[in-house]
Coordinates of C-alpha atoms in Angstrom, one line a residue:
X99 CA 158.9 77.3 80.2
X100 CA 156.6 76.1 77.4
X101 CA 156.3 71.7 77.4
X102 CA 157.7 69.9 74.8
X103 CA 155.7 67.8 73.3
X104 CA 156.6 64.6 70.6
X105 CA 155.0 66.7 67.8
X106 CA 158.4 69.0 68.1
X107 CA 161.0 67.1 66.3
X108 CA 164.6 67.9 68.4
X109 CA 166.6 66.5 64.8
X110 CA 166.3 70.3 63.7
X111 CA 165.5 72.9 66.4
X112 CA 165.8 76.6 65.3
X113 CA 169.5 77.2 63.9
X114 CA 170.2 73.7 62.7
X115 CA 170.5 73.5 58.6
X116 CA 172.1 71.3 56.4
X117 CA 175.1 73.4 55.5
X118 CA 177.0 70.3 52.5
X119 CA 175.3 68.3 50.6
X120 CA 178.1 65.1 50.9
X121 CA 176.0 63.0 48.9
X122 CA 176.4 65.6 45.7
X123 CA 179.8 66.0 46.1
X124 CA 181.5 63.1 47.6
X125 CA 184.0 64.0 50.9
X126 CA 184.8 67.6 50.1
X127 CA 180.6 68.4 49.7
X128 CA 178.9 71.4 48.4
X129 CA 177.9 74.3 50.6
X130 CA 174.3 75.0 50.5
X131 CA 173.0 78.2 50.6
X132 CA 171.7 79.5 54.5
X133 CA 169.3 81.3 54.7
X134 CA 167.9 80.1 51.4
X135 CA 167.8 83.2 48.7
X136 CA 165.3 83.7 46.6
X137 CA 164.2 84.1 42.8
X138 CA 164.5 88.0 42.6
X139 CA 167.6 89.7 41.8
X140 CA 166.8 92.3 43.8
X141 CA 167.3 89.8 46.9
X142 CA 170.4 90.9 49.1
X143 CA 171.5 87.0 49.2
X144 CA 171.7 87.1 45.4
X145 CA 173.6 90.4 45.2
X146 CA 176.7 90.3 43.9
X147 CA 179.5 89.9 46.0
X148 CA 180.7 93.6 45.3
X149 CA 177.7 95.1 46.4
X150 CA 177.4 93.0 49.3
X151 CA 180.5 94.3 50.6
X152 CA 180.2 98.1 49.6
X153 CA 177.4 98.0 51.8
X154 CA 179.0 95.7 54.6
X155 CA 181.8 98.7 54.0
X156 CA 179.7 101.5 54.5
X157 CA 178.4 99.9 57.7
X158 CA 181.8 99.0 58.9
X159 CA 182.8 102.8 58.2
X160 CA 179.6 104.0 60.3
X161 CA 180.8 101.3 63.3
X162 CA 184.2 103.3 63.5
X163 CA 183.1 106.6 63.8
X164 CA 180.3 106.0 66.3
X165 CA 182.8 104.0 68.1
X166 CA 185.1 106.9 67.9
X167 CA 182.9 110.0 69.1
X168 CA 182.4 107.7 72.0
X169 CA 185.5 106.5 72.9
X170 CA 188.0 109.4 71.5
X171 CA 187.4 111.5 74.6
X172 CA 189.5 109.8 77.4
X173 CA 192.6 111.7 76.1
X174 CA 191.0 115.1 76.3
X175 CA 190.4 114.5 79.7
X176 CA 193.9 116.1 81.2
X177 CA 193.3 119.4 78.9
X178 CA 189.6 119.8 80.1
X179 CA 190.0 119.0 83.7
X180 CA 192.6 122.0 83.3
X181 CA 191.0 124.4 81.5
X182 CA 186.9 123.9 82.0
X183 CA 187.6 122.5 85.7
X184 CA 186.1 119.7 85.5
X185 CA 186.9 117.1 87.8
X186 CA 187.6 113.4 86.8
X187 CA 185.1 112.2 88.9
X188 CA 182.9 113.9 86.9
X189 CA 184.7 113.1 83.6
X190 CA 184.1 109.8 84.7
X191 CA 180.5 110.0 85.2
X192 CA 179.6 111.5 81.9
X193 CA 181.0 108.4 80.7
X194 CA 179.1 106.1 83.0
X195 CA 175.8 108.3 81.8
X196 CA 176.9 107.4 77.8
X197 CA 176.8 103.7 78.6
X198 CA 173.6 104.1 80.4
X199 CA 171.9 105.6 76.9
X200 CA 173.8 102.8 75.3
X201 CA 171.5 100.2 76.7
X202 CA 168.1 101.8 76.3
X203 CA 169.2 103.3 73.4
X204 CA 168.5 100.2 71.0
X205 CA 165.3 100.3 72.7
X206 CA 164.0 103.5 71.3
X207 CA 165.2 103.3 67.8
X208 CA 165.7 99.8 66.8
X209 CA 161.9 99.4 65.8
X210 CA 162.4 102.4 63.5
X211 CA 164.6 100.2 61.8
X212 CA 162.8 97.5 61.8
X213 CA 159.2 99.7 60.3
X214 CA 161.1 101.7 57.8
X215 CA 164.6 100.1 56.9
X216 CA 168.0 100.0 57.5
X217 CA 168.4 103.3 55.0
X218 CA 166.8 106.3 56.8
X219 CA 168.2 105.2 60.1
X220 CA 171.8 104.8 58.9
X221 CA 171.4 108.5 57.2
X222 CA 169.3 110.1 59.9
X223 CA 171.3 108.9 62.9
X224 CA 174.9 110.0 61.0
X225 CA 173.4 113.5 60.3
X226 CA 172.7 113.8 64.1
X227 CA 176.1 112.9 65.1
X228 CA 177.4 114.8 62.8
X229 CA 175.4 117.9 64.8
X230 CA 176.6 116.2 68.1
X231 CA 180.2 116.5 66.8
X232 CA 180.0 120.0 66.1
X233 CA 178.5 120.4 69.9
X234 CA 181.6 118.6 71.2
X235 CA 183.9 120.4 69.3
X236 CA 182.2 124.0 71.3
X237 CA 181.5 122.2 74.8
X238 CA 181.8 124.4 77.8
X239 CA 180.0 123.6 81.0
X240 CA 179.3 120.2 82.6
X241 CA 175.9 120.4 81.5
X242 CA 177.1 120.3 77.8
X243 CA 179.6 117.1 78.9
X244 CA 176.2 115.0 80.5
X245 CA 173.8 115.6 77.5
X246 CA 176.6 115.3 74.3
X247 CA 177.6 111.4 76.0
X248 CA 174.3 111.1 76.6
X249 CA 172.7 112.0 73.2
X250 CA 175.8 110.5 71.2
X251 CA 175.7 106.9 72.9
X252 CA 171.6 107.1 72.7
X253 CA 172.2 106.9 68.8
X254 CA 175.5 104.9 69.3
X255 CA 173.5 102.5 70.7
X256 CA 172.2 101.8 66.4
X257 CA 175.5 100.4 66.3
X258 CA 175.5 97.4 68.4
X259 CA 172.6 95.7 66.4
X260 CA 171.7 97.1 62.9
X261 CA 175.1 96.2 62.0
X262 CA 174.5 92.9 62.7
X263 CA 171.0 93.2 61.3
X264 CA 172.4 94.0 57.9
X265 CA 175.2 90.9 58.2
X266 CA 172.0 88.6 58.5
X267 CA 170.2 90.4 55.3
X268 CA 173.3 89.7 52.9
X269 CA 175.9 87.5 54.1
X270 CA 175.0 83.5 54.6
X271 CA 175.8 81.2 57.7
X272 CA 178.9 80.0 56.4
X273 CA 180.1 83.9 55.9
X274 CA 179.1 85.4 59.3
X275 CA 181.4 84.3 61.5
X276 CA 184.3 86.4 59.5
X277 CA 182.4 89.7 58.5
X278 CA 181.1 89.6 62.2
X279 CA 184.7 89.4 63.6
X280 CA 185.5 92.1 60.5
X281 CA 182.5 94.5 62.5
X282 CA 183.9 93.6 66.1
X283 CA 187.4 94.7 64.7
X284 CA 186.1 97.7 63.0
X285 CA 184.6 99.2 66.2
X286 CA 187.8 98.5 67.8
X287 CA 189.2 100.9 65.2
X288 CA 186.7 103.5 66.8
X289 CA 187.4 102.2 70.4
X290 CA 190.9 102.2 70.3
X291 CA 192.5 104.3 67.2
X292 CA 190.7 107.2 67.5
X293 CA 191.7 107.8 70.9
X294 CA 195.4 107.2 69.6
X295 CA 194.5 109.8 67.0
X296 CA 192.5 111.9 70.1
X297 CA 195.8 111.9 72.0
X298 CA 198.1 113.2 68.9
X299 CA 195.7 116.1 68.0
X300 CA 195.1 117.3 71.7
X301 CA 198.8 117.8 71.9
X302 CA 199.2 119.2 68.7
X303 CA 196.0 121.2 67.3
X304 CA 194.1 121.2 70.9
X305 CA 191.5 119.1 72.3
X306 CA 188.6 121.0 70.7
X307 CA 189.9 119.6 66.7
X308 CA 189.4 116.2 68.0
X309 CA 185.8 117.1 67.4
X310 CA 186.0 118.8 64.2
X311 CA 188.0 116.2 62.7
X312 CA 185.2 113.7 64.0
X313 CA 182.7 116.3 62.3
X314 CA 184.5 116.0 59.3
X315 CA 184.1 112.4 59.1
X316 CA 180.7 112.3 60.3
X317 CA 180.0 114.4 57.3
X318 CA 181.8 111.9 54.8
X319 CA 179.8 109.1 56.3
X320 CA 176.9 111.2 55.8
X321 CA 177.1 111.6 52.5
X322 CA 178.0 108.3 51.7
X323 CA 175.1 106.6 52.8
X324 CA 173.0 109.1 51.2
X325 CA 174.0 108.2 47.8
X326 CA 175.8 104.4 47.9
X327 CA 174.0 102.8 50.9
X328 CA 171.4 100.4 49.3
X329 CA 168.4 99.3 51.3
X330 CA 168.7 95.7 52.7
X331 CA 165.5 95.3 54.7
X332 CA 163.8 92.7 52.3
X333 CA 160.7 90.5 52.3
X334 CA 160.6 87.3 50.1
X335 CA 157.1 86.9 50.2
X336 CA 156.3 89.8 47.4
X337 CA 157.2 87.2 45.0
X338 CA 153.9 85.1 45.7
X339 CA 151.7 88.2 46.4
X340 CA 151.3 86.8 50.0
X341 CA 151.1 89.5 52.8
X342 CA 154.4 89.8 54.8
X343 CA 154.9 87.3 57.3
X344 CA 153.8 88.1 60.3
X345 CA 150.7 90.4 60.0
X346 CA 148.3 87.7 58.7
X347 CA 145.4 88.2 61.1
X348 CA 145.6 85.0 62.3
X349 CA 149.2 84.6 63.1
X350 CA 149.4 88.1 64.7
X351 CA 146.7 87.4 67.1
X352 CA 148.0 83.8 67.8
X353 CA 148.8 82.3 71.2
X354 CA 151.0 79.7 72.7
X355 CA 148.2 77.3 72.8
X356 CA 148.3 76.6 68.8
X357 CA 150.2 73.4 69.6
X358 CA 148.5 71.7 66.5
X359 CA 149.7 74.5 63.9
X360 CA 153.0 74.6 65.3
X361 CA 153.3 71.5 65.2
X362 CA 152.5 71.2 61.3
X363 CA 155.2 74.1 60.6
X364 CA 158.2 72.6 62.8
X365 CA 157.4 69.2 60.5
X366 CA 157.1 70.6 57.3
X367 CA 160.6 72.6 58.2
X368 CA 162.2 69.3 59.5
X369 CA 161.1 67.8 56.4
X370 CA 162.6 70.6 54.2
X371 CA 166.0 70.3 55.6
X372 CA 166.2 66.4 55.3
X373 CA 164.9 66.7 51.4
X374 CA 167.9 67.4 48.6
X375 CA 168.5 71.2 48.5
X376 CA 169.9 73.1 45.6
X377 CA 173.3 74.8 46.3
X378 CA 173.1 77.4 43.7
X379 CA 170.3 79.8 43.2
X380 CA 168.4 80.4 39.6
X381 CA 167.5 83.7 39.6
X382 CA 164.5 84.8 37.8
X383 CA 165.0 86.5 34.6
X384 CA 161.3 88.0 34.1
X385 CA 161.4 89.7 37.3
X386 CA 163.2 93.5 36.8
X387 CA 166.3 94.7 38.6
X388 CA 165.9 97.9 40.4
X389 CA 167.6 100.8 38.9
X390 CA 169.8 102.8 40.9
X391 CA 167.7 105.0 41.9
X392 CA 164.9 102.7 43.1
X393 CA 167.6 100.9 45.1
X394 CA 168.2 104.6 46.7
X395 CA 164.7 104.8 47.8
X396 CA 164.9 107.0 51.5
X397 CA 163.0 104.1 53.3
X398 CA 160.8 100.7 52.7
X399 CA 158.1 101.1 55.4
X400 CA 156.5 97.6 56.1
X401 CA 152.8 97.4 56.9
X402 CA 151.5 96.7 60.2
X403 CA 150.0 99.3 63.2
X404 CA 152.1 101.3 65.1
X405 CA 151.0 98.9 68.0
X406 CA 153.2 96.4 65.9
X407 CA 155.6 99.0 66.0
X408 CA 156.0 99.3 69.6
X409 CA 156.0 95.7 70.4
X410 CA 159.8 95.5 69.2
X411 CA 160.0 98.0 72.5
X412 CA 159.6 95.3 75.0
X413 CA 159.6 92.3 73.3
X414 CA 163.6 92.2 73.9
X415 CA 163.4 92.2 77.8
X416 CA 161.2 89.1 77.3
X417 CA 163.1 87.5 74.7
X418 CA 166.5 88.1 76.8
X419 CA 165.0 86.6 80.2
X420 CA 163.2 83.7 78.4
X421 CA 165.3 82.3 75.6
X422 CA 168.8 81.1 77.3
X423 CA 171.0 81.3 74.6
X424 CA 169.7 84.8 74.2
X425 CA 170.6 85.8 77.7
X426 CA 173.9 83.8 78.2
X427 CA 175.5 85.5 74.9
X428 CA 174.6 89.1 76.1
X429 CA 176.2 87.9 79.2
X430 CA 179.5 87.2 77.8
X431 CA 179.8 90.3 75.3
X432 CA 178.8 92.8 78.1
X433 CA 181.2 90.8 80.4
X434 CA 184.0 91.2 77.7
X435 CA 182.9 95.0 76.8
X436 CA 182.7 95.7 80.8
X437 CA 186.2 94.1 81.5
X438 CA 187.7 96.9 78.7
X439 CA 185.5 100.0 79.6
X440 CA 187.0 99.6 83.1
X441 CA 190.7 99.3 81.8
X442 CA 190.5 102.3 79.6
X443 CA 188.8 104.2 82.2
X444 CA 191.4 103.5 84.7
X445 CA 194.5 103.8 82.4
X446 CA 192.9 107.2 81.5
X447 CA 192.9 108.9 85.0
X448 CA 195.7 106.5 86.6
X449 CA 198.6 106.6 84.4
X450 CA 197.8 110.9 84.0
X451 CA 199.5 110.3 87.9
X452 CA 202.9 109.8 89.3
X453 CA 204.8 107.4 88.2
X454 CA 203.9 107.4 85.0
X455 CA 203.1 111.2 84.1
X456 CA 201.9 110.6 81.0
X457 CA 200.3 112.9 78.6
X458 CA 197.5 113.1 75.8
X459 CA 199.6 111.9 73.3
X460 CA 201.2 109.0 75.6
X461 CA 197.5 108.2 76.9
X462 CA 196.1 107.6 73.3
X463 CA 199.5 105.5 72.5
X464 CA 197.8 103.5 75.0
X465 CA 195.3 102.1 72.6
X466 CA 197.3 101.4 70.4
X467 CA 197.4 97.6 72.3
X468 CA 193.8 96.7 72.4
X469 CA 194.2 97.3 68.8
X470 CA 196.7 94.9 68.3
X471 CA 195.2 92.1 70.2
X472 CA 191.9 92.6 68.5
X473 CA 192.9 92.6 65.0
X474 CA 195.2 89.5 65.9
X475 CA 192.0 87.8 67.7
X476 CA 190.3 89.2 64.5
X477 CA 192.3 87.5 62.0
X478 CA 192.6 84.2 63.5
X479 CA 188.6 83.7 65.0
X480 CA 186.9 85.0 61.6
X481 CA 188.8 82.2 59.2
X482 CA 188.8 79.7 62.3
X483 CA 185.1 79.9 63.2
X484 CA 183.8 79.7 59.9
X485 CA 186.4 76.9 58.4
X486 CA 185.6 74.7 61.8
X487 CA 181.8 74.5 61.5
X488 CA 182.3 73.8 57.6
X489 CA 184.6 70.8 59.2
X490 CA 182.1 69.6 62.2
X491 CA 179.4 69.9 59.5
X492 CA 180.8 67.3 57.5
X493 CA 181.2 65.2 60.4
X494 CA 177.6 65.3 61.1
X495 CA 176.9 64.4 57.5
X496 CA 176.7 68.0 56.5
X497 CA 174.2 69.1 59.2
X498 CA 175.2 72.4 61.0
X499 CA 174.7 73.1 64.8
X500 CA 175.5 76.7 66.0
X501 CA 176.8 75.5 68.8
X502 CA 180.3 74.3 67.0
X503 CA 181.2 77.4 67.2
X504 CA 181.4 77.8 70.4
X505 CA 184.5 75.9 70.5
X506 CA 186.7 79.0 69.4
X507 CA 185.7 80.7 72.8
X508 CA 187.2 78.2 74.7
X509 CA 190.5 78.5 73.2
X510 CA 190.9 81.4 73.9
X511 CA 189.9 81.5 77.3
X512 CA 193.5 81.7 79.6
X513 CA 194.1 84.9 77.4
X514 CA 191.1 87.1 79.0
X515 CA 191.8 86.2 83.3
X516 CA 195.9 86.5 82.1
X517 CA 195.8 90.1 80.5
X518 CA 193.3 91.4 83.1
X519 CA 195.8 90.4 85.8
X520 CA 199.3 91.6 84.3
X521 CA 197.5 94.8 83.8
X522 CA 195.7 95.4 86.9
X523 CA 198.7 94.4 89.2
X524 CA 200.9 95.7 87.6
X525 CA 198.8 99.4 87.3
X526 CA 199.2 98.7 91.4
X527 CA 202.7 97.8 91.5
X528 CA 203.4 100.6 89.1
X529 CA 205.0 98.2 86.6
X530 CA 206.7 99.5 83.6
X531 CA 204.3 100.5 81.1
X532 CA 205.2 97.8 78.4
X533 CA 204.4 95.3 81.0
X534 CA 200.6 97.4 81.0
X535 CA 200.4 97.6 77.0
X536 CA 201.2 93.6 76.8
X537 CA 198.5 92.7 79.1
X538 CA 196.5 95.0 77.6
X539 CA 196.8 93.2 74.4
X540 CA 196.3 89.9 75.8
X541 CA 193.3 90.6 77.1
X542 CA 192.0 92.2 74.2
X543 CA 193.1 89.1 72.2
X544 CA 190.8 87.1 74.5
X545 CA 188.1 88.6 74.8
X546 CA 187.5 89.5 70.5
X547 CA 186.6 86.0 69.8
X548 CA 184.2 85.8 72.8
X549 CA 182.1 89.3 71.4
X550 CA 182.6 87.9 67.7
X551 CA 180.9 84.2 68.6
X552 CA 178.6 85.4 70.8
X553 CA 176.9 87.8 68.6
X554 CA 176.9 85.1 65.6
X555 CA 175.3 82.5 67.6
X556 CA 172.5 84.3 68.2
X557 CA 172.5 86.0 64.5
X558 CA 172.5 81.8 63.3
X559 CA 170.3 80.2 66.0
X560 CA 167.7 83.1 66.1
X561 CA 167.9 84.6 62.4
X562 CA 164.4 85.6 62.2
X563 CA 164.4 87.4 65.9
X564 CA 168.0 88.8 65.2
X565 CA 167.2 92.4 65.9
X566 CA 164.9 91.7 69.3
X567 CA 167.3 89.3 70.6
X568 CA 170.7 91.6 69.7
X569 CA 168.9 94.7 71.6
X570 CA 168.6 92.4 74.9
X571 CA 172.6 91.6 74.2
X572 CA 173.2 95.5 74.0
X573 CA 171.0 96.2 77.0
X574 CA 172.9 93.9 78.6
X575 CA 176.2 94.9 77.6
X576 CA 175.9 98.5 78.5
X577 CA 174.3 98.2 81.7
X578 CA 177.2 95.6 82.9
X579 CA 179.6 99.0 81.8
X580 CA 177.6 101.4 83.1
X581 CA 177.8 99.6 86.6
X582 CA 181.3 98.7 86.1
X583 CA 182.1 102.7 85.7
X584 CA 180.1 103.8 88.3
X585 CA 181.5 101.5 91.2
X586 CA 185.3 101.4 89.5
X587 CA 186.7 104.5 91.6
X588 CA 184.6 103.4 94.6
X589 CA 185.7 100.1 94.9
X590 CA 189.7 100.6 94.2
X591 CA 189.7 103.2 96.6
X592 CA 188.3 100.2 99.2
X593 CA 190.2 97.5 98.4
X594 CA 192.6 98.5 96.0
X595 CA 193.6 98.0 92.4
X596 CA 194.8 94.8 92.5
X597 CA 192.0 92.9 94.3
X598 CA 189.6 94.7 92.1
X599 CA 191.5 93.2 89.0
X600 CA 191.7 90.0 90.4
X601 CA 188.0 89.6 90.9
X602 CA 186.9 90.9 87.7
X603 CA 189.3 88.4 85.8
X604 CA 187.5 85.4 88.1
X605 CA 184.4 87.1 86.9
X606 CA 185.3 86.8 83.2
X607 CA 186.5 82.8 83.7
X608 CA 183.5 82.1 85.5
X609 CA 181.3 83.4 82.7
X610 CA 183.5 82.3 80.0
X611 CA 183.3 78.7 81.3
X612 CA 179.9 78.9 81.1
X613 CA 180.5 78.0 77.3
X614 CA 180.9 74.7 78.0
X615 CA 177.2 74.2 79.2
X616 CA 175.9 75.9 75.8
X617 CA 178.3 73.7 73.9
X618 CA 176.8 70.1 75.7
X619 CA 173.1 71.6 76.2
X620 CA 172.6 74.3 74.0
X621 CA 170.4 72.5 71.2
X622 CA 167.9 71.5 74.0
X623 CA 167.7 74.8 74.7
X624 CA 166.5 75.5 71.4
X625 CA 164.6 72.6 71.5
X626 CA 162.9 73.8 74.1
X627 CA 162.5 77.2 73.3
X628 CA 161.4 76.2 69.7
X629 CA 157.7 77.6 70.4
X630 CA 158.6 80.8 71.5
X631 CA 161.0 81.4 69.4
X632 CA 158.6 80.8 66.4
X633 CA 156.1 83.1 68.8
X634 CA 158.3 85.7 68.0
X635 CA 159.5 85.3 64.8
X636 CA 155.8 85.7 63.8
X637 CA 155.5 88.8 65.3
X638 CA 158.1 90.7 63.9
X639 CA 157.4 93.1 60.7
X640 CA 159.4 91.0 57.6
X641 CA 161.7 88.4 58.6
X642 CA 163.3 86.4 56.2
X643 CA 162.0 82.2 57.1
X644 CA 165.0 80.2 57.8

C-alpha cells in the first residue's frame, strides 16, 4: 500500500468531478461536461448525438451476437447428445472450457485494442466468428465441441470490456449509468433470446440452422462495422503538438518515489475542479472535420514499443489485486454472472428429465424469464442511477462521488438470495415450472443492476485505466463461472440441489452487502490508491486526462 502523504489532497481523489455548476444556475444547476471534451470536432465527446449512438448501436448489436454464439447452445444439447453421442457431462464441460477462454481471453487481445483502436478489433474479431459460426453449424466430434467454445469465448471475451471502452470514449459521466445498463441488457438479448430462438429452430429446421442463422448475422455485423463503425480511440493532446500521454520519456520510466511531481499534478487537478468550468464546449472552427472516409480509417495505431504493448498483458492482474474498488466490482459482476451460468446450466440438463420432460423448444422458452427481469432491472437502474447522482450531486454543492451510485445495488438486494432460492428448491421439489420461470426472473432482476453499477464505477472512478481495470473484472468474472460449472454436477450430486442453491444465494448476500463498505469507505480507497492509479494511467498508450 503506497503512504499518503498531506501533499495528496482527499477533497478530490480520482473519480470525483464537479458534475453542476449551482452557482450558474441557481437550485436546478447546469451539468458540466465529464470528461471534459475538447476543441476538435473530430472529438467523440463533441460528436453529435446521432453518431454517438450509431456507434453505441453497432456495439450493442456486436454484444448480442457474441453473447448469442455463446450462450444459444444449451438447447441443442438434447439433439446432439442423441445423435453425435455426446454426453452431458461432456456438453457441460465444453461450456466450462468457453468460460475459461473468457477470462484470459481479454488478456490476449485487449492490448490490440488498445495499440491500434477500437475499429480493426471490432471488424477482425466479427469476421472470425463469423468462420466459428460456420464450424458450429458442421461440428461432428467432441474435439470440434472443446475448440469452437474455446476459440468463440477467447474472442467473446472483446465483449466484456471494449464495449465499455467505447461507452467511456463517447458518452459523459452523467450518461453512463443508462447506456451501460442499455449494454448489460443487450447481452442479455444474446444470453437469453437467442437460446429462446435456439430452442424454436432446433425443433423446427434442426440444431445445425441455429448456426447458420448465427452465421448470417455474424455476417451482417460484419459488414456493418466495416463501413459505419467510426473509430473512437482518440488522443486530445494532437491539438497542442504534445506527444501522447504516457510515452514522454520521463513519465514512462517514472517510479513510485516521484512524490514531489505527483504531488504538483494531484494540486493543479484539485485546483481545476474547484475553479468555474464551462458547461458547454466551443468547438474550433479552423480545425477540419474528417470526411467519411478518414473517419473509416482500418486502424489508429498509437506510438509506443511493443514492450508498451505487452504491459497491458499483466498490468490487469496487478491493478485487480492492488486497487480495491477494482477487485471488489469484478467480485460482484462474476458473482452475479456465476449465480446465472449455473442456473442455465442446470435448467438445461435438469428440466430435459422427468418431471418436466421438456424439449428444445420448451428449454429455450426458459429464457424467456431472465429476459424479462433484466430488461425490467434495465429500465428502472439506467434512469435511476443516473437521475440519483445528478440529485446527491447537488446536495454536495454539485460535486460528484462515484460512490452514490452504489445505492441502487442495495435496493435491489432481497431480489438476488429470493429468486436463487424459489428456483433452486423448487428445481428439487420439482415445483411447477412457472414457480421456476418467476424466480428465475427475480433473480435476474437483482442481479442487472449489480453488473450495470459495478462496471460504471470503475468506468467513472478509474476512466483513464478503464480497459486494464475492466479485463481484471472479466478475468474475474469468468473464472468465478468457470469454477461454478465445473463443481455444479459434483456438488448437487453430494449434497443436493437445494443446499447447493441455498449456499450460493448466502454467497451472493454476503458479497452484495459488501456494498455498504464501498459506499462509507470507498473515497479513501481512492484516496489511497490515488498514486497508483495515476502510475497507471501514465502508462497506458492514449488515455483521455479526467
Amino acid at each position: 500500500m503506497f503512504r499518503v502523504g498531506d501533499d495528496i489532497d482527499q477533497s478530490w481523489p480520482p473519480g470525483t468531478v464537479r458534475l453542476e455548476d449551482l452557482e450558474k444556475s441557481g437550485k436546478r444547476g447546469e451539468i458540466i461536461l465529464q470528461p471534459r471534451p475538447s476543441r476538435d470536432p473530430n472529438d467523440p465527446l463533441n460528436w453529435p448525438k446521432w453518431r454517438k449512438h450509431l456507434n453505441f448501436g453497432l456495439v450493442s448489436f456486436y454484444s448480442v451476437m457474441v453473447f448469442a454464439l455463446i450462450d444459444a447452445a444449451t438447447p441443442t444439447w438434447s439433439p446432439m447428445h442423441r445423435q453425435l453421442g455426446f454426453s452431458y457431462d461432456i456438453l457441460n464441460d465444453s461450456y466450462a472450457i468457453g468460460c475459461g477462454t473468457l477470462a484470459i481471453g481479454a488478456f490476449m487481445l485487449i492490448p490490440f485494442a488498445l495499440k491500434f483502436g477500437r475499429r480493426p478489433i471490432y471488424i477482425v474479431s466479427s469476421a472470425l466468428q463469423f468462420v466459428i459460426s460456420v464450424w458450429s453449424a458442421k461440428l461432428q466430434t467432441v474435439a470440434d465441441l472443446m475448440l469452437i467454445n474455446a476459440f468463440s469465448c477467447l474472442l467473446g471475451a472483446l465483449a466484456e470490456v471494449i464495449v465499455q471502452m467505447t461507452v467511456a470514449d463517447i458518452y459523459f459521466v452523467h450518461q453512463r449509468g443508462l447506456m451501460n445498463s442499455f449494454y448489460v441488457w443487450s447481452s442479455n438479448i444474446g444470453g437469453s433470446l437467442a437460446p429462446l430462438a435456439a430452442g424454436y429452430i432446433t425443433v423446427s429446421q434442426g440444431w445445425r440452422w441455429v448456426w447458420w442463422w448465427i452465421t448470417i448475422f455474424f455476417g451482417l455485423c460484419f459488414l456493418a462495422f466495416v463501413f459505419f463503425y467510426e473509430e473512437t480511440k482518440y488522443s486530445q493532446n494532437t491539438l497542442d503538438g504534445a506527444p501522447p500521454v504516457g510515452l514522454q520519456t520521463s513519465t514512462v520510466e517514472m517510479t513510485f518515489k516521484k512524490d514531489d511531481e505527483e504531488s504538483k499534478t494531484t494540486k493543479s487537478r484539485a485546483k481545476a475542479e474547484e475553479s468555474p468550468v464551462e458547461s458547454t464546449v466551443s468547438i474550433d472552427p479552423t480545425i477540419p472535420r474528417k470526411t467519411y472516409w478518414q473517419r473509416l480509417a482500418f486502424w489508429s495505431s498509437s506510438p509506443g514499443s511493443w514492450r508498451y504493448f505487452a504491459r497491458h498483458s499483466y498490468q490487469p492482474f496487478i491493478i485487480l489485486f492492488t486497487i480495491p474498488a477494482v477487485f471488489f466490482m469484478s467480485l460482484v459482476y462474476g458473482a452475479m454472472l456465476a449465480a446465472s451460468t449455473v442456473m442455465v446450466t442446470t435448467l438445461s440438463s435438469w428440466m430435459a428429465k422427468d418431471p418436466y420432460n421438456f424439449n428444445s423448444a420448451q428449454i429455450g422458452l426458459m429464457s424467456l424469464p431472465p429476459w424479462i427481469g433484466t430488461t425490467l432491472g434495465a429500465l428502472i437502474c439506467g434512469p435511476l442511477s443516473d437521475w440519483l447522482i445528478l440529485f446527491l450531486a447537488k446536495r454536495k454543492n454539485g460535486i460528484y462521488e462515484p460512490e452514490m451510485r452504489l445505492w441502487v445495488i442495495v435496493a435491489f438486494i432481497p431480489f438476488v438470495p429470493a429468486g436463487l432460492f424459489m428456483f433452486g428448491i423448487g428445481l428439487n421439489n420439482g415445483a411447477p415450472w412457472p414457480l421456476l420461470a418467476v424466480g428465475y426472473a427475480i433473480c435476474s432482476f437483482g442481479t442487472m443492476p449489480a453488473r450495470s453499477i459495478a462496471l460504471t464505477y470503475i468506468t467513472d472512478a478509474y476512466t483513464e485505466i478503464v480497459a486494464d481495470a475492466l479485463v481484471g473484472l472479466t478475468f474475474t468474472r469468468n473464472l468465478l463461472s468457470t469454477i461454478f460449472v465445473f463443481v455444479a454436477s459434483p456438488w448437487i450430486a453430494n449434497v443436493g440441489m437445494k443446499n447447493v442453491y441455498i449456499t450460493i444465494g448466502i454467497l451472493e448476500t454476503a458479497v452484495l452487502f459488501g456494498t455498504f463498505v464501498f459506499i462509507f469507505y470507498g473515497k479513501k480507497f481512492r484516496v489511497k490508491t490515488t498514486r497508483r492509479y495515476r502510475y497507471y494511467a501514465e502508462r497506458q498508450f492514449e488515455s483521455r486526462r479526467v
